[in-house]
Coordinates of C-alpha atoms in Angstrom, one line a residue:
X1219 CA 27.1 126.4 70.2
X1220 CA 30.0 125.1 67.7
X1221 CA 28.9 122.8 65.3
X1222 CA 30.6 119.1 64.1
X1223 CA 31.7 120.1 60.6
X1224 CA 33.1 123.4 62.2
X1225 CA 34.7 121.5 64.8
X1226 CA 36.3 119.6 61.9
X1227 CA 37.5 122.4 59.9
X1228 CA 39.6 123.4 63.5
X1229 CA 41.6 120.5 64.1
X1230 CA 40.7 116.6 63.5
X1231 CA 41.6 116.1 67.3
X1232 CA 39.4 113.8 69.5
X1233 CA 38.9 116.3 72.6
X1234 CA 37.4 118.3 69.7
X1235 CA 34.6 116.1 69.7
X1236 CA 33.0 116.8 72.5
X1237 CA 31.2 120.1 74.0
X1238 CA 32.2 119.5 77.4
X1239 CA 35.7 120.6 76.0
X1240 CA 34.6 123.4 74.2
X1241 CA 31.8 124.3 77.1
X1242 CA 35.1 124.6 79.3
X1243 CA 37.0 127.0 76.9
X1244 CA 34.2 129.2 77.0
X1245 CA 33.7 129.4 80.5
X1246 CA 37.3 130.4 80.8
X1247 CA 37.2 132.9 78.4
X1248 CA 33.9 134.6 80.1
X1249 CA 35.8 134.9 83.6
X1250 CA 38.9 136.1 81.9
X1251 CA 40.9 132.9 82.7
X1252 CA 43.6 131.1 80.7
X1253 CA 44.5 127.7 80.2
X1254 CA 45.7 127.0 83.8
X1255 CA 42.2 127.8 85.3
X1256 CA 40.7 125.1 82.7
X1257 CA 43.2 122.5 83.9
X1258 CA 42.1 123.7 87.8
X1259 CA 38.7 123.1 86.5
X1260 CA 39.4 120.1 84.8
X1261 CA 40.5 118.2 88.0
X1262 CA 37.3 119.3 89.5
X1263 CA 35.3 117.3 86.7
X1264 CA 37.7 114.3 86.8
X1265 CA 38.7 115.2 83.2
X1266 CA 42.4 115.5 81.7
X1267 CA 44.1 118.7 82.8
X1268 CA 46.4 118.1 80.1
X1269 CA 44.2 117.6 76.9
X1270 CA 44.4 120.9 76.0
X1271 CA 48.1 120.9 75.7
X1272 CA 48.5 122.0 71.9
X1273 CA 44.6 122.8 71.4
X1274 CA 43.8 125.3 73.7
X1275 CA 44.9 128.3 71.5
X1276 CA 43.2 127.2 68.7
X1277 CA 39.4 126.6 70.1
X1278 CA 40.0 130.2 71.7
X1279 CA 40.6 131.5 68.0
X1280 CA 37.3 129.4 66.9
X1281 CA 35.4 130.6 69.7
X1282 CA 36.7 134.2 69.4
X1283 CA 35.1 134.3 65.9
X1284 CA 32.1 133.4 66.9
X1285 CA 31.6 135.4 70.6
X1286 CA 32.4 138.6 67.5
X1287 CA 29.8 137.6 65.3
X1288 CA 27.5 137.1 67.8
X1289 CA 28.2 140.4 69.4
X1290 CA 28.0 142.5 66.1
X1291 CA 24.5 140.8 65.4
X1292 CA 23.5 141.8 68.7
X1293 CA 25.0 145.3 68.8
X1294 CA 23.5 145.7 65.4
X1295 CA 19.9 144.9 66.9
X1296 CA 20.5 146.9 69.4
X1297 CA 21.1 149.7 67.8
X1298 CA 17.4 149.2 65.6
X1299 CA 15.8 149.2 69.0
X1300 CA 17.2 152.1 70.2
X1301 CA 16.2 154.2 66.6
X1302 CA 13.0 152.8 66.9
X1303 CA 12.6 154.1 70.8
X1304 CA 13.6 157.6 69.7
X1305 CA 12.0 157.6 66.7
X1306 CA 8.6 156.7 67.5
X1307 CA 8.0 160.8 69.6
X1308 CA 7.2 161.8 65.6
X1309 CA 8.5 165.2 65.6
X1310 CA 10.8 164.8 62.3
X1311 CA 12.2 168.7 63.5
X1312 CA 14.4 166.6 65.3
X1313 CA 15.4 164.9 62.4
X1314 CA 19.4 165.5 60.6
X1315 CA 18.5 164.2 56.7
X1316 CA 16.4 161.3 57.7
X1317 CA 18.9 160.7 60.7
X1318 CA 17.2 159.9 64.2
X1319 CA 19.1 161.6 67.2
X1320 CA 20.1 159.4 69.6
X1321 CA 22.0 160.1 73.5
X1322 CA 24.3 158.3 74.8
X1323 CA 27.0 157.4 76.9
X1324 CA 30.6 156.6 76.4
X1325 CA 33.5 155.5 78.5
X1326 CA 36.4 153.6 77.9
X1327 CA 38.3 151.1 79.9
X1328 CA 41.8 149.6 80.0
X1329 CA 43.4 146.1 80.7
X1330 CA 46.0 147.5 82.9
X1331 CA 45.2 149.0 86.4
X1332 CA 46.4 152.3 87.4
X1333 CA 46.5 155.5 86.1
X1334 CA 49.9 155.0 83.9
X1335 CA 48.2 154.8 80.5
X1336 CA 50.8 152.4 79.5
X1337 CA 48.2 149.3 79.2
X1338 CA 48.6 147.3 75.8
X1339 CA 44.8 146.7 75.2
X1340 CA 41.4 149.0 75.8
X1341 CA 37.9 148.5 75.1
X1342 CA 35.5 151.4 74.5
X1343 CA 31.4 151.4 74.6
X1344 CA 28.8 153.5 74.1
X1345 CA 25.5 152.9 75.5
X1346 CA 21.7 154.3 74.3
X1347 CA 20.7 156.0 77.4
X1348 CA 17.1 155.6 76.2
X1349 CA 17.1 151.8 76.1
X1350 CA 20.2 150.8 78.1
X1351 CA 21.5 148.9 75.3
X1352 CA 25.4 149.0 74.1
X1353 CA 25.2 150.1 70.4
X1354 CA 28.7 150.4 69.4
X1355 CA 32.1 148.5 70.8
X1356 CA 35.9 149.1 70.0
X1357 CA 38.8 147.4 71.0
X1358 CA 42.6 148.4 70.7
X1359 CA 45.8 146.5 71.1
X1360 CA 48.9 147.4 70.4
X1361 CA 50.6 144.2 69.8
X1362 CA 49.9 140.9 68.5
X1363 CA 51.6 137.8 70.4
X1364 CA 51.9 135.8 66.9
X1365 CA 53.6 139.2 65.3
X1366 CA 56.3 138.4 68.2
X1367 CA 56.5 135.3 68.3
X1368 CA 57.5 135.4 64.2
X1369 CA 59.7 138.6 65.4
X1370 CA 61.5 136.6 68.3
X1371 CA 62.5 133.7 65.1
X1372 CA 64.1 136.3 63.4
X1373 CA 61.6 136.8 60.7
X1374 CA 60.8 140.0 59.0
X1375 CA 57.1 141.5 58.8
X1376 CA 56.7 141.0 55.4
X1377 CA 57.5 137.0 55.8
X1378 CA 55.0 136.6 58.6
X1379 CA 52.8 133.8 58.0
X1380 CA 49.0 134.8 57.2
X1381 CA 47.5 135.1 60.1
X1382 CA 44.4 137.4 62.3
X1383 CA 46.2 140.5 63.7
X1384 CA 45.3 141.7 66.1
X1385 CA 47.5 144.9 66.5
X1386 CA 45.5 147.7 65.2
X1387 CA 47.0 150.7 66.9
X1388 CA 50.0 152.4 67.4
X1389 CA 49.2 155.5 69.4
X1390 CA 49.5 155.9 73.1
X1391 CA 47.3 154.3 75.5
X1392 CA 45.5 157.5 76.8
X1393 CA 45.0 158.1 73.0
X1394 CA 42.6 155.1 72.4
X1395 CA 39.7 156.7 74.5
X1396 CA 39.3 160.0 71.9
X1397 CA 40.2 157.6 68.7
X1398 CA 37.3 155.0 69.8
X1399 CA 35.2 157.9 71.0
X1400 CA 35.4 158.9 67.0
X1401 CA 35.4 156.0 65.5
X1402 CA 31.9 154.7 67.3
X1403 CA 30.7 158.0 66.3
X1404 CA 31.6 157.7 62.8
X1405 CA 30.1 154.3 62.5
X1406 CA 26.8 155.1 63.8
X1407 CA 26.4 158.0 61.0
X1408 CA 27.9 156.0 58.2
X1409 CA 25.9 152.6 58.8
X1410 CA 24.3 151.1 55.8
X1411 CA 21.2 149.5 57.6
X1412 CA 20.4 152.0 60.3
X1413 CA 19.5 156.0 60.0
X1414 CA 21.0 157.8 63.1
X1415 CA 23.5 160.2 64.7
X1416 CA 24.7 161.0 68.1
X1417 CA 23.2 163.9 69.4
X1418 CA 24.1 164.2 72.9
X1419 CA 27.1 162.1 74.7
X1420 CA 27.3 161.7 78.5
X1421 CA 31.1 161.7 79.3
X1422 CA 33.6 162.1 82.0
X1423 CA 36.2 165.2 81.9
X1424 CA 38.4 163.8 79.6
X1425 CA 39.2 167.2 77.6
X1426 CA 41.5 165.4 74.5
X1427 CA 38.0 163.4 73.8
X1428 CA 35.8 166.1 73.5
X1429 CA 38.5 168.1 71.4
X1430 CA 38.5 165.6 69.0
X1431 CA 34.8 164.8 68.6
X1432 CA 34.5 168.8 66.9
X1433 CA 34.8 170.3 63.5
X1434 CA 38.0 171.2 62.5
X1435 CA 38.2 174.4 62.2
X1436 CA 40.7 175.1 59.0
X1437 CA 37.6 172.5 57.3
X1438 CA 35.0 175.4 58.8
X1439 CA 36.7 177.9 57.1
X1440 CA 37.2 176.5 53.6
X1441 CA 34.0 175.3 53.2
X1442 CA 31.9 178.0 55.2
X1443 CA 31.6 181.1 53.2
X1444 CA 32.0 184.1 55.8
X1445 CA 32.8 181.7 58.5
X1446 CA 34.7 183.1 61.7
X1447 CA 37.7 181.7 63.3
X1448 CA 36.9 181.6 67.1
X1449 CA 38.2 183.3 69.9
X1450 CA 38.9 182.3 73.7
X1451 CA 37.4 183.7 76.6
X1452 CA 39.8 186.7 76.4
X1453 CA 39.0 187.3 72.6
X1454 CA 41.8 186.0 71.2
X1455 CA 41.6 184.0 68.2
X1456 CA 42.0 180.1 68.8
X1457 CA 45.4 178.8 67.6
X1458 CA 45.9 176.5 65.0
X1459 CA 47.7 174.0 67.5
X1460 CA 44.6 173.8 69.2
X1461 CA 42.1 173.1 66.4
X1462 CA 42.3 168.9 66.5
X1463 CA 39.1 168.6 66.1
X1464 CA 38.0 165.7 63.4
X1465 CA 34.3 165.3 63.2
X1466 CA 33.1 165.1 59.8
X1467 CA 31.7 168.4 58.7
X1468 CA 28.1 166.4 57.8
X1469 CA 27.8 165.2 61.5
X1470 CA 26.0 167.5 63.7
X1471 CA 27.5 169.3 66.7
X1472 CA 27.9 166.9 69.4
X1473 CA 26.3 167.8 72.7
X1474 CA 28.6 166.9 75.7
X1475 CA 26.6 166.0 79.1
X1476 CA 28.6 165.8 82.3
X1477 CA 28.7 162.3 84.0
X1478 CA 27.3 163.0 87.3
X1479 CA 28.4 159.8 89.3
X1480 CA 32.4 160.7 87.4
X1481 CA 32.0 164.2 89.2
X1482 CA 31.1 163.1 92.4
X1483 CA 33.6 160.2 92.8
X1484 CA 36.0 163.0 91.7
X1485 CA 34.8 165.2 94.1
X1486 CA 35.2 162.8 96.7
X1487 CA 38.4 161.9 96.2
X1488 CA 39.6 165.9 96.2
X1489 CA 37.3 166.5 99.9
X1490 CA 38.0 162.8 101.6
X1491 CA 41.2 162.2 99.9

């Protein structure tokens, strides 16, 4: 999985040498444990609970890089399968400039449980329905532990050693979902490689993500000639507070689909309590 002359580049340490260490790091990262549960684990293997002392961080970085790589290849593949599987009905009417339509589903998830939004971290995914496959990934934090640790000595942002941040937003937790919902949608439309767009979406309620994933309006009407601004179910004209939406204008209306099993556990909940 990691090779010698990579191991090298890590750290000339002896516990480096040897995949049973790095086997170990990798298990724990895959169950979501830390350092302590590879010590517990250790014992159980009659190895050193402490050899990981001053190492452990630095084979999670190693690995990190590698479980990302490995993950974007995949993702990457993925996403040709899923073209191909759509593509291969040969009506090119359902073709948007050489673009294959593709449905999917989209969800996002947090590292904190409850309903408090306040979680640091989130990960968001969306899935071809037609082959199953995850096609697109996104993960937020909103701090970095080595950002604090340089804080905590006193030093300023622009002294911080060079290192991988991994702070890359600074919006609120509930945010992330309609931000990632975008992004993923963005990235599928622009890639270099692959020809597609999201057609249809299968989503929960969530009303801030759907918002978002339109047209803005004040776009519509600069660049539409004889476009109408549009009204509410009473006919009054939409207010400018409301138009959020930041689709690009290129990108076809997104169709939204109702997650069936979201409505029924919601519906549930409201009936059983």
């Amino acid at each position: 999985m990691v090779e010698c002359h990579e191991i090298e580049k890590v750290q000339k340490t002896s516990i480096l040498k040897y995949s049973v260490n790095w086997r170990r790091v990798a298990a724990c990262q895959l169950c979501g444990e830390s350092q302590k549960a590879g010590a517990i684990i250790a014992g159980f293997l009659d190895l050193s609970s402490s050899v990981f002392r001053n190492n452990w961080w630095r084979m999670e970085e190693h690995l990190a890089t590698k479980h990302m790589k490995i993950a974007g290849q995949t993702m990457l593949q993925n996403l040709i399968d899923s073209v191909e599987s759509q593509s291969g009905s040969g009506d090119p009417s359902t073709l948007y400039n050489g673009r294959v339509p593709l449905t999917v589903s989209f969800d996002m998830g947090w590292q904190k449980k409850g309903r408090s939004f306040d979680s640091l971290s989130g990960h968001a995914l969306i899935i071809c329905v037609a082959t199953g496959k995850v096609i697109g990934l996104k993960v937020y934090s909103k701090t970095c532990i080595k950002c604090s640790g340089y804080s905590s000595e006193g030093l300023l942002p622009c002294n911080y050693p060079s290192h991988d941040c991994s702070k890359n937003y600074n919006g609120s937790s509930k945010g992330m979902e309609a931000s990632a919902a975008l992004e993923l949608v963005e990235q599928v439309f622009a890639h270099d490689i692959v020809k597609a767009f999201i057609k249809d979406m299968v989503i929960d309620d969530d009303a801030s993500t759907r918002a978002l994933l339109t047209h803005s309006l004040a776009e519509l009407a600069q660049s539409v000639v004889g476009y109408v601004w549009p009204t509410d179910s009473k006919g009054v004209k939409v207010t400018k507070a409301k138009d959020v939406g930041k689709l690009l204008l290129e990108h076809p209306v997104i169709n939204f689909l109702a997650d069936l099993t979201h409505r029924i556990r919601c519906f549930g909940k409201y009936v059983f309590g």
